[in-house]
PDB file of C-alpha atoms in Angstrom:
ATOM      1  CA  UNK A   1     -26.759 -35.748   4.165  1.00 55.00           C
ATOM      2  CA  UNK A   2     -30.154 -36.435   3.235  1.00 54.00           C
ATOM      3  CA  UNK A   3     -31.798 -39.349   5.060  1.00 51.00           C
ATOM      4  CA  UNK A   4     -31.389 -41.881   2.310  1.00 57.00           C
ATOM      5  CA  UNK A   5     -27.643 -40.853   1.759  1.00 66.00           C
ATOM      6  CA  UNK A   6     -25.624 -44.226   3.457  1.00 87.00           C
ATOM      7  CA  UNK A   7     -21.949 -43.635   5.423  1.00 89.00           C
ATOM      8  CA  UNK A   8     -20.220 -44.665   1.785  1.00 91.00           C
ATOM      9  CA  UNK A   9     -21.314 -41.946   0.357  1.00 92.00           C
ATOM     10  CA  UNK A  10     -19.219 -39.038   2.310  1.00 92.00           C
ATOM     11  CA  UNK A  11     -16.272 -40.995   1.063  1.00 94.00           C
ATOM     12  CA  UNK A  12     -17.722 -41.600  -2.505  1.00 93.00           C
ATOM     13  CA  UNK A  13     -18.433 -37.287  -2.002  1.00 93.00           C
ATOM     14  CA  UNK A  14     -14.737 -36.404  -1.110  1.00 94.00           C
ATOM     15  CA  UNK A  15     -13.651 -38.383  -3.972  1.00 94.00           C
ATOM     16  CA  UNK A  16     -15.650 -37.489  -6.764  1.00 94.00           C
ATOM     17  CA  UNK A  17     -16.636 -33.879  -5.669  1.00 92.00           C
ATOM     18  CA  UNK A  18     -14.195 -32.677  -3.148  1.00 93.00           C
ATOM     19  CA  UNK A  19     -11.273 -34.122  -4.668  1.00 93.00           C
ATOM     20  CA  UNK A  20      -8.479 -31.203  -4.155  1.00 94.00           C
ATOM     21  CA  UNK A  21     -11.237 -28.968  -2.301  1.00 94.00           C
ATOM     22  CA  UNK A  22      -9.299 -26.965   0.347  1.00 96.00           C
ATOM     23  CA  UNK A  23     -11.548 -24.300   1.296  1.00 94.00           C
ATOM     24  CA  UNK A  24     -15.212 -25.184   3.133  1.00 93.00           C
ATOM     25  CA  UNK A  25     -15.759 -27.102   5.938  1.00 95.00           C
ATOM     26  CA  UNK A  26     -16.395 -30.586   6.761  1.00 93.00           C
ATOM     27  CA  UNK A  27     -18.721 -32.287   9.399  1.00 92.00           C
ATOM     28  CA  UNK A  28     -17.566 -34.940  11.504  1.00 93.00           C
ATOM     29  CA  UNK A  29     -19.281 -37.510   9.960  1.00 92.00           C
ATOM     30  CA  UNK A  30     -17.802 -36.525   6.642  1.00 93.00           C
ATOM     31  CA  UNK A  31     -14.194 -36.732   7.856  1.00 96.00           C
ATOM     32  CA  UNK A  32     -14.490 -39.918   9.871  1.00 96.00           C
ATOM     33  CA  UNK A  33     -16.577 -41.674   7.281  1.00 96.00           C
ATOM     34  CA  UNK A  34     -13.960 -41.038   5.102  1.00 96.00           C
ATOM     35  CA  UNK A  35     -11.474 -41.958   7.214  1.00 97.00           C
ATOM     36  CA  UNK A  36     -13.001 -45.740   8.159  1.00 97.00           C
ATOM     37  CA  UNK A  37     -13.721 -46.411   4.722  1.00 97.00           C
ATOM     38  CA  UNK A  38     -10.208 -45.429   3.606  1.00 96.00           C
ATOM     39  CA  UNK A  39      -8.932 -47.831   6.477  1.00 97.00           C
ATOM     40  CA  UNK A  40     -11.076 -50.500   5.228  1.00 97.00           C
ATOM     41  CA  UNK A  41     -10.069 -50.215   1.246  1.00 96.00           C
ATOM     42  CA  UNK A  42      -6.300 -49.882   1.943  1.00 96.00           C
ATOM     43  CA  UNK A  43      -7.023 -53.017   4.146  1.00 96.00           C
ATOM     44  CA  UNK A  44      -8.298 -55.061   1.232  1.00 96.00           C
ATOM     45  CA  UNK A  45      -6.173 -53.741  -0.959  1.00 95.00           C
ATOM     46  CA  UNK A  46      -3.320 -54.773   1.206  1.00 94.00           C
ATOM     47  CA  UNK A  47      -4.790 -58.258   1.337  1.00 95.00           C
ATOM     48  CA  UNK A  48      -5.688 -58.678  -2.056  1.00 94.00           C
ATOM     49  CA  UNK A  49      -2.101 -57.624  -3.220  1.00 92.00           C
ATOM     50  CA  UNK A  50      -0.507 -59.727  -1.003  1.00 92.00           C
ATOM     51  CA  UNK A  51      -2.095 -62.785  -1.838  1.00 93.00           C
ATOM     52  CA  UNK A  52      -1.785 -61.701  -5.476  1.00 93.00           C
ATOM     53  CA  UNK A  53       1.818 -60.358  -5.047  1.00 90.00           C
ATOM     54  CA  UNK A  54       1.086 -56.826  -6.093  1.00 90.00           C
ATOM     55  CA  UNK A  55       2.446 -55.233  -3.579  1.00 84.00           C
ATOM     56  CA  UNK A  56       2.189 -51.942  -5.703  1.00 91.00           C
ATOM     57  CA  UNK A  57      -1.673 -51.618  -5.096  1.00 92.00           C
ATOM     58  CA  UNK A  58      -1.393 -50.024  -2.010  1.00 93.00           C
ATOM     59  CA  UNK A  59       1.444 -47.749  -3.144  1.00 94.00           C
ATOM     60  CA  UNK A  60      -0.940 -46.656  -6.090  1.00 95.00           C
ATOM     61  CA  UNK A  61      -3.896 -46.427  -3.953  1.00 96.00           C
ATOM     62  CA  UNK A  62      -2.119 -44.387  -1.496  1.00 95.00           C
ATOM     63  CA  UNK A  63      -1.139 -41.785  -3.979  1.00 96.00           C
ATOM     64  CA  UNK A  64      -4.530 -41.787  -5.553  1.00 95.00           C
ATOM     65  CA  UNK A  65      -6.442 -40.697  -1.958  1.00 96.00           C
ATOM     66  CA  UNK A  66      -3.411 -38.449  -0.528  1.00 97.00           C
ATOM     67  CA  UNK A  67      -4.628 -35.202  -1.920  1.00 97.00           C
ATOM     68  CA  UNK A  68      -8.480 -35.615  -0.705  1.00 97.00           C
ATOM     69  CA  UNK A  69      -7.354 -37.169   2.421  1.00 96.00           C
ATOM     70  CA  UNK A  70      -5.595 -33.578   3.420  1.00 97.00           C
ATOM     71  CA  UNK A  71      -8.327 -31.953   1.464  1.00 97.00           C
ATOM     72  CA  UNK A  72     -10.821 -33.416   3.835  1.00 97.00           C
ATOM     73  CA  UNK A  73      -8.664 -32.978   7.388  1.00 97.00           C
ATOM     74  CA  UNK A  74      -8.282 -29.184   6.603  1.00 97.00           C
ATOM     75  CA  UNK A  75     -11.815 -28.680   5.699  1.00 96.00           C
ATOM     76  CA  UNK A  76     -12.138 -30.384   9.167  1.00 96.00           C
ATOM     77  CA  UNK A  77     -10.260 -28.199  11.250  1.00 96.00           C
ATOM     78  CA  UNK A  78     -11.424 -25.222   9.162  1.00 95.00           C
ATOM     79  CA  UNK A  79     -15.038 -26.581  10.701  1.00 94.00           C
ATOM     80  CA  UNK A  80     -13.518 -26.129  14.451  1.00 94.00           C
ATOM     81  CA  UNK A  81     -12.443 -22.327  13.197  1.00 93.00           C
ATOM     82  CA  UNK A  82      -8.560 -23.326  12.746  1.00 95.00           C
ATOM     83  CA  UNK A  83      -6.745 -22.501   9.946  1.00 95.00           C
ATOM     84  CA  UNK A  84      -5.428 -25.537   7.551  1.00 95.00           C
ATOM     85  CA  UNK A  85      -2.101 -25.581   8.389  1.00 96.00           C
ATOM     86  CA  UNK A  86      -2.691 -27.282  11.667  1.00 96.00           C
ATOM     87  CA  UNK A  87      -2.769 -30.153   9.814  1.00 97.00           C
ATOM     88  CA  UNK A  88       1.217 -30.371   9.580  1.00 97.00           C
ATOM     89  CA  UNK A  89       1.084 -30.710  13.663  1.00 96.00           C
ATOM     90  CA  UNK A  90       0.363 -34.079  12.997  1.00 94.00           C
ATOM     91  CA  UNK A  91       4.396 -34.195  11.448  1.00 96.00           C
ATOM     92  CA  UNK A  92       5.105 -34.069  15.616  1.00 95.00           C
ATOM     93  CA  UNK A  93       5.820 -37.378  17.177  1.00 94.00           C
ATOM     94  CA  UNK A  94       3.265 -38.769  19.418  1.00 95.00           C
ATOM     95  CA  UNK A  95       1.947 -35.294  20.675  1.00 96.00           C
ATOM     96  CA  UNK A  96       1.349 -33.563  17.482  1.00 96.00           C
ATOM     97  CA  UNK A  97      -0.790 -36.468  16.610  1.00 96.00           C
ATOM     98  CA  UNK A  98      -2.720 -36.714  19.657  1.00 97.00           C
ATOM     99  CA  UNK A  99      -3.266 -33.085  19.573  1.00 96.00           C
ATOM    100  CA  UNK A 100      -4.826 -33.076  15.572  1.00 97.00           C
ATOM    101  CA  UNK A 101      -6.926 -36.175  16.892  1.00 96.00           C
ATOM    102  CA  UNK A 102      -8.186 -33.852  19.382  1.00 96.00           C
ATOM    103  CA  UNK A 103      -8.641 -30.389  16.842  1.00 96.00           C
ATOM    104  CA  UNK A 104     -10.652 -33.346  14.522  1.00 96.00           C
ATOM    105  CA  UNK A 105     -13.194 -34.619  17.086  1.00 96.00           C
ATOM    106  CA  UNK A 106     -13.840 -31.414  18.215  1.00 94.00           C
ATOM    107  CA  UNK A 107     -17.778 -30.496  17.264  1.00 92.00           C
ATOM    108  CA  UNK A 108     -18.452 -27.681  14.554  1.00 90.00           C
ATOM    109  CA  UNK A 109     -18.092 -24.171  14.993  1.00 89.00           C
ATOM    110  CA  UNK A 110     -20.898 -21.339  14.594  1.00 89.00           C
ATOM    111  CA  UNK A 111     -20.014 -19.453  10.960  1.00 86.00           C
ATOM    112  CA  UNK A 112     -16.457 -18.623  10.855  1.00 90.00           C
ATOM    113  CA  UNK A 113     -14.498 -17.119   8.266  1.00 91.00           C
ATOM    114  CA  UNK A 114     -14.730 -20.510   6.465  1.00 91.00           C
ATOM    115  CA  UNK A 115     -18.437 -20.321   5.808  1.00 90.00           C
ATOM    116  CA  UNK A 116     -21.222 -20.980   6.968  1.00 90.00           C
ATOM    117  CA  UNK A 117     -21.921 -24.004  10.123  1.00 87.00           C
ATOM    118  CA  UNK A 118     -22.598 -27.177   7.691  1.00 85.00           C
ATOM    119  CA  UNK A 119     -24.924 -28.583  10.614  1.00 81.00           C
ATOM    120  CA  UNK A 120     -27.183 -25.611   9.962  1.00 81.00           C
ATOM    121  CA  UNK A 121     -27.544 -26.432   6.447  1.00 70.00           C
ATOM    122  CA  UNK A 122     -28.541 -29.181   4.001  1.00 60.00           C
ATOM    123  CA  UNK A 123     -25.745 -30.579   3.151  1.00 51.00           C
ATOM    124  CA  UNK A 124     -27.142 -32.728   0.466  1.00 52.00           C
ATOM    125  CA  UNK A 125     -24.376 -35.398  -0.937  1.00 52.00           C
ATOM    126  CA  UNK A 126     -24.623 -35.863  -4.245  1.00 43.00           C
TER     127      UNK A 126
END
C-alpha cells in the first residue's frame, strides 16, 4: 500500500479485485482491515434495517462478502506458509477458533510456495 492508499481501501481491494482470489497471500493489514470494516458495515447495516424493518439487509450483505471473506483468511494463512484449509479449524468450538486467531496474527513468512513475501514488495492497491 502506497502511502496515500487509506485502511478502506484493503477492503475496497478484496472486494473489487480479490473477490474469489484463493491463491496469493495477504498482509496483516489487508486481512484485519478487511475484517474491521466488514464489522463496521454489517453493524450499520444491522441498524439501518432494524430501524427500517429490513431485516433481510444483513442476510443479503452477508452472502454478498462470504466468498472474499474466506478468500482473504486463506490468502492469510497462506502468508504464515499454511495451507488454506486451516481455515475450516475455525468449524471447532472455542479452540479451533482461538487457534485460527492465532495462525492469522501470526507475521508473514519469507517466500513460500505461495509466492513471494508481500512485505518485500510493493503491494500497490489499486
Amino acid at each position: 500500500m502506497n502511502a496515500q492508499s487509506q485502511p478502506f481501501d484493503y477492503f475496497l481491494d478484496v472486494i473489487k479485485n480479490k473477490y474469489a482470489q484463493f491463491d496469493g497471500r495477504a498482509r496483516r493489514s489487508e486481512y484485519w482491515y478487511f475484517v474491521l470494516f466488514n464489522i463496521l458495515i454489517s453493524v450499520g447495516i444491522g441498524i439501518v434495517g432494524t430501524l427500517l424493518d429490513l431485516s433481510f439487509l444483513s442476510m443479503i450483505y452477508s452472502l454478498a462478502i462470504f466468498i472474499p471473506g474466506i478468500a482473504v483468511a486463506v490468502r492469510r494463512l497462506h502468508d504464515t506458509g499454511r495451507s488454506g484449509l486451516w481455515v475450516l479449524i475455525g468449524l471447532i468450538p472455542v479452540i479451533g477458533v482461538i487457534v485460527l486467531i492465532v495462525f492469522l496474527v501470526e507475521d508473514s513468512k519469507p517466500a513460500n510456495q505461495y509466492g513471494p513475501n508481500p512485505k518485500t514488495q510493493n503491494s500497490g492497491i489499486v
